[in-house]
Coordinates of C-alpha atoms in Angstrom, one line a residue:
X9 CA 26.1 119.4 24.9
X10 CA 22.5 120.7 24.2
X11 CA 21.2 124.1 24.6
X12 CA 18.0 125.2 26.4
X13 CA 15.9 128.5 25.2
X14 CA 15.1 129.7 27.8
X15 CA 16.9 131.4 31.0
X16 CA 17.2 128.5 33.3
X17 CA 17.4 127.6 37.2
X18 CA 20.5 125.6 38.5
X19 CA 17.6 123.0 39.9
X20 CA 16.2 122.7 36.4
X21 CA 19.9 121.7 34.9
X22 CA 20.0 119.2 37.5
X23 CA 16.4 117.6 36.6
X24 CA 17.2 117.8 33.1
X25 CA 20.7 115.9 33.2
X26 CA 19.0 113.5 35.4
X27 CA 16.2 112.7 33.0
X28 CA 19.0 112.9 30.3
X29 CA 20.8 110.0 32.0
X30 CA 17.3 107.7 32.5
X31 CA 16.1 108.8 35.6
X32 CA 12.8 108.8 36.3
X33 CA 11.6 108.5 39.4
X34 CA 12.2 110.2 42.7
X35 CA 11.7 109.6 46.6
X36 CA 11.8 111.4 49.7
X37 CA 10.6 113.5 52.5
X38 CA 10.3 117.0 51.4
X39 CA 12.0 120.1 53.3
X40 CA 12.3 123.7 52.5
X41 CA 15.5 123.6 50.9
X42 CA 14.6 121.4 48.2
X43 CA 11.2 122.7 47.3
X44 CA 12.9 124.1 44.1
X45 CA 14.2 121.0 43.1
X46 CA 11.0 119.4 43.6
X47 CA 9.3 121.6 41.3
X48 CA 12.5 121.2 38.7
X49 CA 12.0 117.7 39.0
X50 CA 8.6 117.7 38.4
X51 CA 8.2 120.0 35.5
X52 CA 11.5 117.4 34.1
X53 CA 9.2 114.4 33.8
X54 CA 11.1 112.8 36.8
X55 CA 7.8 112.4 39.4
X56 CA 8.5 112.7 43.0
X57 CA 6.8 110.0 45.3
X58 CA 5.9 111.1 48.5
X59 CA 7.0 108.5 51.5
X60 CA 6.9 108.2 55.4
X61 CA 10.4 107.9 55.9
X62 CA 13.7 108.9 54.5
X63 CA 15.1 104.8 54.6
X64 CA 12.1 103.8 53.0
X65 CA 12.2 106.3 50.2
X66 CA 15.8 104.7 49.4
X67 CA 15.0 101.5 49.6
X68 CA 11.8 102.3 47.1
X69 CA 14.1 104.3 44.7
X70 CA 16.5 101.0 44.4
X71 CA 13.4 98.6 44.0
X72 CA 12.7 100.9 40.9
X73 CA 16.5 100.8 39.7
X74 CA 15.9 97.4 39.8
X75 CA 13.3 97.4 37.4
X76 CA 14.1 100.0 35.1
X77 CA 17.6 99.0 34.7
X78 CA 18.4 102.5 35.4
X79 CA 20.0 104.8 38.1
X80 CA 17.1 106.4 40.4
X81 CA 16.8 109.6 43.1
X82 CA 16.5 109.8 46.5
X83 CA 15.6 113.7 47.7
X84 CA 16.0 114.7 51.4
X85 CA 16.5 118.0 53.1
X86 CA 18.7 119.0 55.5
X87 CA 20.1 117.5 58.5
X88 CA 17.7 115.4 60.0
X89 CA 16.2 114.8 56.8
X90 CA 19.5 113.0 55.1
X91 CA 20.7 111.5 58.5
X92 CA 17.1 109.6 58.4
X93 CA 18.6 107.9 55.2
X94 CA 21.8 106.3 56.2
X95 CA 20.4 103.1 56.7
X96 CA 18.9 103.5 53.0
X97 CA 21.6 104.5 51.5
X98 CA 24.1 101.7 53.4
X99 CA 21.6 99.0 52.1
X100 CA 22.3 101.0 48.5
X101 CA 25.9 100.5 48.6
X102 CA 25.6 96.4 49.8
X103 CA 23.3 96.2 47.2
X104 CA 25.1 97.6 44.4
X105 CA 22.4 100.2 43.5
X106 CA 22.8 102.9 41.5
X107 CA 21.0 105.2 43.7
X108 CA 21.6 109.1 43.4
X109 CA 21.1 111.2 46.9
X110 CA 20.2 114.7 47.0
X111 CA 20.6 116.9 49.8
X112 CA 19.3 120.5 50.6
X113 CA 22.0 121.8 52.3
X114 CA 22.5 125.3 54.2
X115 CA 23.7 128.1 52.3
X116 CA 27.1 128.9 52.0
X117 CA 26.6 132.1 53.0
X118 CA 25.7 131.5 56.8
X119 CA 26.9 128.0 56.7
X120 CA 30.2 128.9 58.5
X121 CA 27.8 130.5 61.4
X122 CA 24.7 128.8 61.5
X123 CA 23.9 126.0 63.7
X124 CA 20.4 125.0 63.2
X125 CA 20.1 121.4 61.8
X126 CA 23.8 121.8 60.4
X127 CA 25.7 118.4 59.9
X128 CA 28.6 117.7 57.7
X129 CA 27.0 115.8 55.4
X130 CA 29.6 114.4 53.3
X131 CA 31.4 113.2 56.5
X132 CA 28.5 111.7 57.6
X133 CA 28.1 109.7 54.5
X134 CA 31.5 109.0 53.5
X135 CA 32.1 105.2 54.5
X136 CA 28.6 104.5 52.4
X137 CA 28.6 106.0 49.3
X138 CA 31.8 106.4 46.2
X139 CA 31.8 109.9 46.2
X140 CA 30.0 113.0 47.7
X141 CA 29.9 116.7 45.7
X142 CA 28.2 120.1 46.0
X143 CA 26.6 121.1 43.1
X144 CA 27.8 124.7 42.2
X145 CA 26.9 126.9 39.3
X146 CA 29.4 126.7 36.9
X147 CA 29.3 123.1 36.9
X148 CA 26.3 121.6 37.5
X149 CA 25.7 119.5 34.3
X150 CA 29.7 118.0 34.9
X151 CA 28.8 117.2 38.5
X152 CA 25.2 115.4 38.0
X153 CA 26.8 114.0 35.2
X154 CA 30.0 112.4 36.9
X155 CA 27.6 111.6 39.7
X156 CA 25.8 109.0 37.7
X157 CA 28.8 107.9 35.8
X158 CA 30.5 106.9 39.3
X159 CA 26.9 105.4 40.8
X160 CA 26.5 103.2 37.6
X161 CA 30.7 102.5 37.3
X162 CA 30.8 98.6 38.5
X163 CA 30.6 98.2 41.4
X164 CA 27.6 100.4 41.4
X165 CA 26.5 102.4 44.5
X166 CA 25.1 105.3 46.0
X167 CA 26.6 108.7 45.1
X168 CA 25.4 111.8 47.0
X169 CA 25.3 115.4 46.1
X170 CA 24.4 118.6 48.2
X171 CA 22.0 121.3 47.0
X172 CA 21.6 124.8 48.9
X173 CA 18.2 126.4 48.0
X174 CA 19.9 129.8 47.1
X175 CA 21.9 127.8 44.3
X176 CA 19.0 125.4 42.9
X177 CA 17.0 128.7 42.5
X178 CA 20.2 130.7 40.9
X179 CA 20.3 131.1 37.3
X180 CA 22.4 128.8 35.4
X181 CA 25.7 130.8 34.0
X182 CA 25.5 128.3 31.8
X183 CA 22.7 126.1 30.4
X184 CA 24.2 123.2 28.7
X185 CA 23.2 119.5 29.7
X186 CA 25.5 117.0 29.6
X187 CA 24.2 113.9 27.8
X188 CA 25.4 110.1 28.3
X189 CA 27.7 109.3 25.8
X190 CA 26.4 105.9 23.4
X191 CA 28.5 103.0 25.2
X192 CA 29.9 100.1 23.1
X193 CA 32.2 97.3 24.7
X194 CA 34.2 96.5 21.5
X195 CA 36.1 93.4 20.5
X196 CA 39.9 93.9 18.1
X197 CA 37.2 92.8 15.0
X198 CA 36.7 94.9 11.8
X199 CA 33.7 93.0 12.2
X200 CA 32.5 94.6 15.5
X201 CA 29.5 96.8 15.0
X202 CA 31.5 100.1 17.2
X203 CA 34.5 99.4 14.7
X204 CA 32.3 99.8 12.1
X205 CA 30.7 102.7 13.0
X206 CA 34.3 104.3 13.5
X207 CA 35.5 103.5 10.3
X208 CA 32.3 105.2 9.0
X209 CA 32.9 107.9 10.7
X210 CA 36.4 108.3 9.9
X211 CA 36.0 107.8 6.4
X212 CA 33.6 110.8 6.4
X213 CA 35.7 113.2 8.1
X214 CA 37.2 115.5 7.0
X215 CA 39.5 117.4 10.0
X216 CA 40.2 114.1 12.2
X217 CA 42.2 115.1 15.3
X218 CA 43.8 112.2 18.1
X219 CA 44.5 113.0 21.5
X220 CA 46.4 110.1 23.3
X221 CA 47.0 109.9 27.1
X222 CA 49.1 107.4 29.2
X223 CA 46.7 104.7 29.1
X224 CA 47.3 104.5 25.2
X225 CA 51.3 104.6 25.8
X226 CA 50.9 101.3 28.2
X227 CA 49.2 99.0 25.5
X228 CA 51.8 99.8 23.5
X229 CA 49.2 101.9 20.9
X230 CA 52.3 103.7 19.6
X231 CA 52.9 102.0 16.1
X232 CA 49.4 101.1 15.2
X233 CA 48.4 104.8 16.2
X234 CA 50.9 106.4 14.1
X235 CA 49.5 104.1 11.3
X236 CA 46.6 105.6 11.9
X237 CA 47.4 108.9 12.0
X238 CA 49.0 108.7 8.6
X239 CA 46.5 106.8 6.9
X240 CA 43.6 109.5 7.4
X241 CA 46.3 112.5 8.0
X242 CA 44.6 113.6 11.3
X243 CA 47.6 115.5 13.6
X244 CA 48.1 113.7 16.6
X245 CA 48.2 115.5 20.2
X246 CA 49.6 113.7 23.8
X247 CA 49.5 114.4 27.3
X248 CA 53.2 115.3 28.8
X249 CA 53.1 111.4 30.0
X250 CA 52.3 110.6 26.5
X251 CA 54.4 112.5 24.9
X252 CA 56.7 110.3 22.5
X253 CA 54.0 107.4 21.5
X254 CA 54.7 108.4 18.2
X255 CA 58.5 110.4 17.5
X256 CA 57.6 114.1 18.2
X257 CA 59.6 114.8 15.0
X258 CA 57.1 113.4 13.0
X259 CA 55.1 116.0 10.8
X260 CA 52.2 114.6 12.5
X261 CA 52.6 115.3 15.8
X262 CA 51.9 118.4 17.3
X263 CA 53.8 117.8 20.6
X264 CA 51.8 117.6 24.2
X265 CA 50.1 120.3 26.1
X266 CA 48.2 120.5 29.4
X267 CA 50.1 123.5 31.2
X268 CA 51.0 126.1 29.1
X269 CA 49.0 129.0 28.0
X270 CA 51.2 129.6 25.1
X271 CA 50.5 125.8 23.9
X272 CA 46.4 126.3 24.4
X273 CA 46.2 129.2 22.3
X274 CA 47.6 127.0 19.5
X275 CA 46.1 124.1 19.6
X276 CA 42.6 124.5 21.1
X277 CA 41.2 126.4 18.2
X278 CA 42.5 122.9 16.2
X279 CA 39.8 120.9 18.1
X280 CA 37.0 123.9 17.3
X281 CA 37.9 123.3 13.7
X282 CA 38.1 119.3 13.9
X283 CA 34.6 117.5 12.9
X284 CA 36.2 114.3 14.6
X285 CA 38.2 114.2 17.5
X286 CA 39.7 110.4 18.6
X287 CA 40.5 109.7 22.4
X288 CA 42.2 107.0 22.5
X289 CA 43.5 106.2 26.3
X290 CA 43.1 109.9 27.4
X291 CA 42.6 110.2 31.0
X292 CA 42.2 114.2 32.1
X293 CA 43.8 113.9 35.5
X294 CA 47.4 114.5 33.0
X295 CA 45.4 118.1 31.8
X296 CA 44.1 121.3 33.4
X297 CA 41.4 123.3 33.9
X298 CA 42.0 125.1 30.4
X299 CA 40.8 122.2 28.9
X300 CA 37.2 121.1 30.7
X301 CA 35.3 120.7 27.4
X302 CA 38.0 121.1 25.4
X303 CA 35.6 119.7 22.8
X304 CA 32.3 122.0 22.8
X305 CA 30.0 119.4 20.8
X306 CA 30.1 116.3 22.4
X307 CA 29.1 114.4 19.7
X308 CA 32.7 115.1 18.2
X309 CA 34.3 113.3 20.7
X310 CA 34.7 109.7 20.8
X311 CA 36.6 108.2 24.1
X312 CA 38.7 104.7 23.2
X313 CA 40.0 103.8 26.8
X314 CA 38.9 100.4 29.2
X315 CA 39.2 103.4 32.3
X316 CA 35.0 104.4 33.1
X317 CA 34.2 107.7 32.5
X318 CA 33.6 108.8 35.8
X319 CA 34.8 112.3 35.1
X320 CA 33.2 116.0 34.6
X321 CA 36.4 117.1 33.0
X322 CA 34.9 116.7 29.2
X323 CA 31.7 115.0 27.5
X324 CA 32.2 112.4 24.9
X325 CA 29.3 111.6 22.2
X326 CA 30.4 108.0 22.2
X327 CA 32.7 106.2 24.6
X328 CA 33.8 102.9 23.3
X329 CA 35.1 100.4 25.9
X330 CA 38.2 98.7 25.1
X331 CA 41.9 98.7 25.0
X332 CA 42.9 101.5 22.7
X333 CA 45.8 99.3 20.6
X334 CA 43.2 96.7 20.1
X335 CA 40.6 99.1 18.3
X336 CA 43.5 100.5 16.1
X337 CA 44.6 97.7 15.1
X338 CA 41.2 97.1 13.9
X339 CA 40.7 100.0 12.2
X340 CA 43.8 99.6 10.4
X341 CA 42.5 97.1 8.9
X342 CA 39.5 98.5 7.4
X343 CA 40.7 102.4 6.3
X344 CA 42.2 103.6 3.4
X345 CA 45.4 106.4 2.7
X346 CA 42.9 109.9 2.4
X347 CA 44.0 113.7 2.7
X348 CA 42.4 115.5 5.7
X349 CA 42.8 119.2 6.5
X350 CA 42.5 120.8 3.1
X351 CA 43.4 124.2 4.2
X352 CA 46.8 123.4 6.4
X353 CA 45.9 124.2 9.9
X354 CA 47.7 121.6 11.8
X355 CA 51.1 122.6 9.9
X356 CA 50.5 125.9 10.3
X357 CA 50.1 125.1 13.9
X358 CA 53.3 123.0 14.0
X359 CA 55.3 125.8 12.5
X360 CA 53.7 128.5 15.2
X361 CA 54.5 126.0 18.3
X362 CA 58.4 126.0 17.1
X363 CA 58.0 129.3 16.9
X364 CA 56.3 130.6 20.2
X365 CA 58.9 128.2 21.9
X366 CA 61.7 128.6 20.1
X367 CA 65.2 130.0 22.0
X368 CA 66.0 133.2 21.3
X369 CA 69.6 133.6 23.8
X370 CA 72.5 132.2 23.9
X371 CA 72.1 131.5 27.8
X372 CA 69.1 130.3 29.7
X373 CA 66.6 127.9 30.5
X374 CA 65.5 127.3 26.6
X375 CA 69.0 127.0 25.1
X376 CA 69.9 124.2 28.1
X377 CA 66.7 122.3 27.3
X378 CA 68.0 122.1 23.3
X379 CA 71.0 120.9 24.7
X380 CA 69.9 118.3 27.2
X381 CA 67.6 116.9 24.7
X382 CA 70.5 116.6 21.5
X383 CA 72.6 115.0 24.4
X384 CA 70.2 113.0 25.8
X385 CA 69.4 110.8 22.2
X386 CA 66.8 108.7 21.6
X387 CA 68.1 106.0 24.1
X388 CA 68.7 108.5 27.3
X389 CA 65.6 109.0 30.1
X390 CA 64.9 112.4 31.7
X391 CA 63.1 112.9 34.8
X392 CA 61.6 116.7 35.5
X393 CA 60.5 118.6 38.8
X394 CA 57.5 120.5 39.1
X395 CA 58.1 124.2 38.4
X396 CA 58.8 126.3 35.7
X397 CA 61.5 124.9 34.2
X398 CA 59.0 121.6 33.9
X399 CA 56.3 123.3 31.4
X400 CA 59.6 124.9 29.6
X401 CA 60.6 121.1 28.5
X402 CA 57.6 119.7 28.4
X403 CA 56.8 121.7 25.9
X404 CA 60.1 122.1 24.2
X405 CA 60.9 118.1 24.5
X406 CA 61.2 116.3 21.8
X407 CA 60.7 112.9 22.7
X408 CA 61.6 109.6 20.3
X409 CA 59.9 107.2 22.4
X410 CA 57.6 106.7 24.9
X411 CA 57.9 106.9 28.7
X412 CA 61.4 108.4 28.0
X413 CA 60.3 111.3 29.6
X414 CA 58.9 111.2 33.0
X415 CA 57.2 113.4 35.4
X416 CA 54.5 113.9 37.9
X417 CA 51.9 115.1 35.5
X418 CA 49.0 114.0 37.6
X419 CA 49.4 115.2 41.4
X420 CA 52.2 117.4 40.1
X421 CA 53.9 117.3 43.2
X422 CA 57.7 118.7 44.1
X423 CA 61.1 116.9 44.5
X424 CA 59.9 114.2 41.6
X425 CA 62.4 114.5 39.3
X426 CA 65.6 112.8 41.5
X427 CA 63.3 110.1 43.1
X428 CA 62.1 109.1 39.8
X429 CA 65.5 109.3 38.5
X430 CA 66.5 107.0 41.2
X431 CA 63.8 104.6 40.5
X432 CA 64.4 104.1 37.0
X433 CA 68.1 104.1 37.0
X434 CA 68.1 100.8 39.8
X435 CA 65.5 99.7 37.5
X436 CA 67.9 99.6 34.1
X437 CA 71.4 100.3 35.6
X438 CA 72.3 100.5 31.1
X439 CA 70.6 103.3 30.3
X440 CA 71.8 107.0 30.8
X441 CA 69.4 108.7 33.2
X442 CA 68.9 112.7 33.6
X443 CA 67.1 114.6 36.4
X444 CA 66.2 118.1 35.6
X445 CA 65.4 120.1 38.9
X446 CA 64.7 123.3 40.2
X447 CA 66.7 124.8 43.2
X448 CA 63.4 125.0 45.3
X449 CA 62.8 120.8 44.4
X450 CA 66.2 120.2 45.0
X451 CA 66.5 121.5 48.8
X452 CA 62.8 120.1 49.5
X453 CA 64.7 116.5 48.7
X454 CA 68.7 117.1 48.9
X455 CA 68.9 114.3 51.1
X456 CA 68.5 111.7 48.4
X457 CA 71.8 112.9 47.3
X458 CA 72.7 109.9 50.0
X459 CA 70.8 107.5 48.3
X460 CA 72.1 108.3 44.7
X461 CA 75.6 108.0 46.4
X462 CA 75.2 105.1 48.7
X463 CA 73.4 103.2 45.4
X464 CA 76.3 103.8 43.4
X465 CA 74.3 105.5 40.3
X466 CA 76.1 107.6 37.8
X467 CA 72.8 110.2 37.5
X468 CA 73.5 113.2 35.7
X469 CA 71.4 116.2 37.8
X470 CA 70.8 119.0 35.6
X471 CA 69.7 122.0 38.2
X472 CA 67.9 125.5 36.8
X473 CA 69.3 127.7 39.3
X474 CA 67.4 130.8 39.3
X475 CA 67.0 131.6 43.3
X476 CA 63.0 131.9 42.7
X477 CA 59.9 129.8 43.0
X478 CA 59.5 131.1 39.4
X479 CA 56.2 129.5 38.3
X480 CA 54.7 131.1 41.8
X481 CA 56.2 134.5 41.1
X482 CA 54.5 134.2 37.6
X483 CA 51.2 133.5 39.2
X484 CA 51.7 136.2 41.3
X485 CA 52.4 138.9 38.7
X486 CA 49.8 137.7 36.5
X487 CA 47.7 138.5 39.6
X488 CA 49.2 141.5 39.9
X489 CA 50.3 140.9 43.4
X490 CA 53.7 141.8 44.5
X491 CA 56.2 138.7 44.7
X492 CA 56.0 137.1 48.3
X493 CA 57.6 134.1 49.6
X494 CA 59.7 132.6 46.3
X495 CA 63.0 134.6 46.5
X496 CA 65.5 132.0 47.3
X497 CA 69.1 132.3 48.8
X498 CA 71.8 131.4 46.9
X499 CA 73.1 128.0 48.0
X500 CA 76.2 126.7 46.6
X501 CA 75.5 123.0 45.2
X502 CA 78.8 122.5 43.4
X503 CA 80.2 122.1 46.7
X504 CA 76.8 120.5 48.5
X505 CA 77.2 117.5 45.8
X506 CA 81.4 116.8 46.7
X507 CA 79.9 116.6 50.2
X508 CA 77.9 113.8 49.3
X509 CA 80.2 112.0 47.2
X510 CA 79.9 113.1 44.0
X511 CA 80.3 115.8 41.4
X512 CA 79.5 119.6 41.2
X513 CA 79.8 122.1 39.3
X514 CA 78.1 125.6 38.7
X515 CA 78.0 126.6 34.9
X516 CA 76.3 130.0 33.2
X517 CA 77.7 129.6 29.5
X518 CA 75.8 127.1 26.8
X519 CA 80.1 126.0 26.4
X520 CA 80.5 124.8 29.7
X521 CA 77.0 123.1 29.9
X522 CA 78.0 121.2 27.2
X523 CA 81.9 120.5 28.3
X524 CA 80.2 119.1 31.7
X525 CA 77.1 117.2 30.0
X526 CA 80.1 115.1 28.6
X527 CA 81.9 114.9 31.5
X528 CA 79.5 113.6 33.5
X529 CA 78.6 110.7 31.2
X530 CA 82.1 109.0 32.0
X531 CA 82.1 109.4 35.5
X532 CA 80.8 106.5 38.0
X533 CA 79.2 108.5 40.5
X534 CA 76.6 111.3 40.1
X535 CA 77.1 114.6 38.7
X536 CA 75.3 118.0 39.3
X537 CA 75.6 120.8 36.7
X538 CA 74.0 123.5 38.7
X539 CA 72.7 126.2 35.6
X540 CA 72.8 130.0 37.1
X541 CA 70.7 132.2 35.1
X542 CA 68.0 134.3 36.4
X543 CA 64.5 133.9 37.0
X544 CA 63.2 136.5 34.3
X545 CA 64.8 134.2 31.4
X546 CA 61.1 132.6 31.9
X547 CA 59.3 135.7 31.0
X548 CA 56.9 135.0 28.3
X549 CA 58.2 131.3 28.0
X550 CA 55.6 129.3 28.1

C-alpha cells in the first residue's frame, strides 16, 4: 500500500487504483451522479472520452483494451444511463474484454424510497458480467482492486461496480491504494528468474514468516515446506484446514488461527515484525475479517498459489503463479541453513499460545479436547461442528498430519461435523474416525444417526453438551445485549443414540470421558459420549 498527503475523496481512490492497475482511458455518457468521478478521473491521468451512446462507449473502451493490452473504463449514470449499455457490456463478456463499468447509483440514503430512474442494477447485469460490487468507504482500494483482478482473471470479462455521488465525494477513512502485485508464472527450476529473485530475497531476510492454506496441503507441500522452514528458521502459520502440513509439535509451527481473538493478538504483531512474509497456497476464504491486510506493506507479501488473486481480502507485492510444492522444492535447492529472528519472538509466541489456551480445570470443554487429541493419535481423523467448541480445538489441536482434522472452515456452516464424519469413514472404513459436536449441530442433523446406523460405521460422537448456542451468547455479551434465543433444553442423547441403534452415554468427569473414549473404540456400532458441562466453561477461551 501507498499513502497519499493529502485528505482525499472516495472518487479519487478509485481513479488512482485504476491508473495504478493500467487504466487509462475512459468512456461514457455523463450524468449527475458521476460528475465527481469524472473530475477524479481526470485530475488521475485517466481521460474521459465523451460519446453518443452508452453501447458505443463500451464497445470503444474494449477497442482500446485491445490495444493497450490493458483493462479499460466504461462510466454511465444512473438508470437509463447503465441500462443503455447492456448490449456493450454483453459484447464485453463474448469478447473476453477486460472492461470495468461504473455506475452512479442513488444514494443509500433514499434509495429504499425513491423511485425516479431506480433499477437494480446488479440484477440487471448479472447474466453479463463475473461479478458486480458497491464501492463503499472503508474499502474502496480492495474493491476497485478485486474488480480488475476478476475482469483480467482468464476468462476475462466485464466487471461492474456502483458509485453513489454522496460516497465518490466522501472523504476517504482511509487513503491507501492498492497496487497490482509483480506477476511471475514460475517453472520447479532454480534456474527460473521468480525463483531467483525468492532466493534473494530470502537470503536477505532477516524475520521470514510462512503462512500455508489448503491449497499448499493438496500438493502435498508438507515435507519440502518444513524443509524450508528449517533451513531459514522462519515460524510457519496454517489455516484450520491446513493445520498439520507440518506436525504442530514442531518448534516451528505456531499452530493455525483465523477465529479466535485470543490467537490474533499473538500472532499478528509477528507479521508487523516480519520483513518477509511467504504465502504459499493461502486462500482467505479459510480466514476472517481480523485479518484483511493482515500484512500492511504489501511489498512484504509474496503469494505462491496457481488460484488468481481475485480477492480484496489482502495485497501481495509479488504473486508468483504456480503450484506451491513445485517452488519449494526449488528453493530447496538453492538456500542455505541461516538463523532468523535474532531476538526470539516466534518462541516467545509459541510459549504465550500454550499459555492463553492452556486448561486450567479438571472438567470442561479444554480438558476433553487434551483428551480427544492424546486418544485420537497421529493415525485417528476428527471432524468438528461450527460453534464454540470448534475455535476451542482448532486452536488447541494438535495435529500430526494433514487433513486429519476436518471442518467447514470456509462457509462455516452447522451440522458438519457428523456428515463429514460419515463421508470419510465409508471412504477408509480402517481408520478410527471422531465427530465433535455441539448439542445445537447435533439436533439440526440427529437424523443422520440413521445413516451412521444403517451404514454400519463404528463413529465415535464426542458431544459438548452445554444447553447454549454458546459462541452466539458470546457475541451477544460482547455486544452487551442480553442473551436471546441460544438457551437450549436439555435433551437426553444417551438414550436418543440406543433409539437409533447405537451407544449412549452422558459423562461430566475427565475419568469417565476417558473409560468411554476406550469403550467406544471396540464397539461395532456408533457411540455417543454426550459431555455435560456448562456454557460459561468457554468464558475467556478463545
Amino acid at each position: 500500500m501507498s499513502e497519499t498527503e493529502n485528505p482525499t475523496r472516495v472518487a479519487d481512490i478509485v481513479a488512482l487504483t485504476l491508473h495504478g492497475h493500467q487504466v487509462r482511458h475512459a468512456f461514457g455518457v455523463p450524468g449527475g451522479e458521476v460528475v465527481t468521478l469524472m473530475d477524479a478521473l481526470q485530475a488521475t491521468g485517466i481521460a474521459f472520452n465523451l460519446t453518443r451512446h452508452e453501447t458505443s462507449a463500451a464497445i470503444m473502451a474494449a477497442g482500446a483494451s485491445t490495444i493497450s493490452g490493458n483493462p479499460e473504463l466504461l462510466v454511465t449514470t444512473v438508470g437509463p444511463g447503465l441500462a443503455n449499455a447492456v448490449n456493450g457490456i454483453a459484447d464485453a463478456l463474448q469478447e473476453r474484454v477486460p472492461l470495468i463499468v461504473i455506475s452512479g447509483v442513488v444514494d443509500r440514503a433514499t434509495r429504499a424510497r425513491y423511485t425516479h430512474q431506480v433499477i437494480d442494477h446488479a440484477q440487471l447485469l448479472r447474466p453479463l458480467v463475473k461479478a458486480s460490487f458497491e464501492v463503499e468507504p472503508e474499502s474502496v482500494a480492495s474493491t476497485v482492486a478485486r474488480a480488475v483482478a476478476i475482469a483480467t482473471a482468464e476468462p476475462m470479462g466485464p466487471v461492474h461496480l456502483d458509485l453513489s455521488p454522496s460516497v465518490a465525494a466522501m472523504i476517504a477513512p482511509n487513503v491507501s491504494v492498492a497496487i497490482p502485485p509483480k506477476r511471475f508464472a514460475a517453472s520447479a527450476s532454480v534456474t527460473d528468474p521468480a525463483v531467483r529473485a525468492l532466493s534473494e530475497r530470502l537470503r536477505t531476510a532477516d524475520r521470514p514468516l510462512i503462512i500455508a492454506g489448503l491449497e499448499a496441503v493438496r500438493s502435498n507441500a508438507g515435507p519440502s515446506l518444513q524443509h524450508l522452514a528449517e533451513t531459514i528458521g522462519a515460524p510457519l502459520i496454517t489455516t484450520y484446514k491446513a493445520k498439520g502440513i507440518i506436525p504442530e509439535d514442531h518448534p516451528l509451527s505456531l499452530g493455525s488461527a483465523g477465529l479466535s481473538p485470543l490467537a490474533d493478538h499473538v500472532l499478528l504483531p509477528l507479521f508487523e515484525r516480519a520483513d518477509l512474509v511467504l504465502a504459499f497456497g493461502y486462500d482467505p476464504i479459510e480466514m476472517r475479517l481480523g485479518w484483511l491486510d493482515f500484512v500492511a506493506d504489501q511489498t512484504k507479501l509474496i503469494d505462491i498459489s496457481k488460484a488468481p488473486r481475485d480477492h480484496g481480502m489482502h495485497h501481495a507485492g509479488t504473486w508468483i503463479s504456480a503450484e506451491p510444492r513445485s517452488i519449494l522444492q526449488a528453493l530447496n535447492g538453492s538456500l542455505v541453513e541461516r538463523k532468523a529472528w535474532a531476538g526470539g519472538e516466534p518462541a516467545e509466541a509459541k510459549a504465550e499460545l500454550d499459555r492463553v489456551f492452556s486448561t486450567r480445570h479438571a472438567w470442561g470443554p479444554h480438558a476433553i479436547v487434551d483428551h480427544l487429541n492424546e486418544a485420537a493419535g497421529t493415525d485417528g481423523l476428527v471432524t468438528v461442528d461450527s460453534g464454540a467448541h470448534r475455535i476451542l480445538l482448532s486452536q488447541k489441536w494438535r495435529a500430526a498430519t494433514p487433513l486429519s482434522l476436518l471442518q467447514s472452515a470456509g462457509f462455516c456452516t452447522m451440522n458438519a461435523a457428523l456428515p463429514l464424519a460419515i463421508g470419510a469413514k465409508v471412504a477408509d472404513r480402517s481408520r478410527r474416525v471422531f465427530a465433535v459436536m455441539g448439542d445445537g449441530g447435533l439436533e439440526m442433523g440427529i437424523g443422520e444417526l440413521a445413516t451412521v446406523r444403517d451404514l454400519g460405521l463404528p463413529l465415535a460422537i464426542v458431544l459438548f453438551q452445554d444447553r447454549s448456542l454458546a459462541l452466539i451468547a458470546m457475541k451477544q455479551a460482547s455486544a452487551g445485549l442480553a442473551p436471546a434465543g441460544v438457551t437450549l433444553g436439555e435433551t437426553d442423547f444417551a438414550t436418543v443414540a440406543f433409539g437409533f441403534g447405537g451407544y449412549g452415554v452422558n459423562v461430566e468427569t475427565i475419568y469417565d470421558f476417558r473409560n468411554e473414549l476406550e469403550a467406544a473404540g471396540r464397539r461395532k456400532s456408533f457411540s455417543l459420549i454426550a459431555c455435560r458441562f456448562d456454557a460459561s466453561a468457554y468464558d475467556g477461551a478463545f
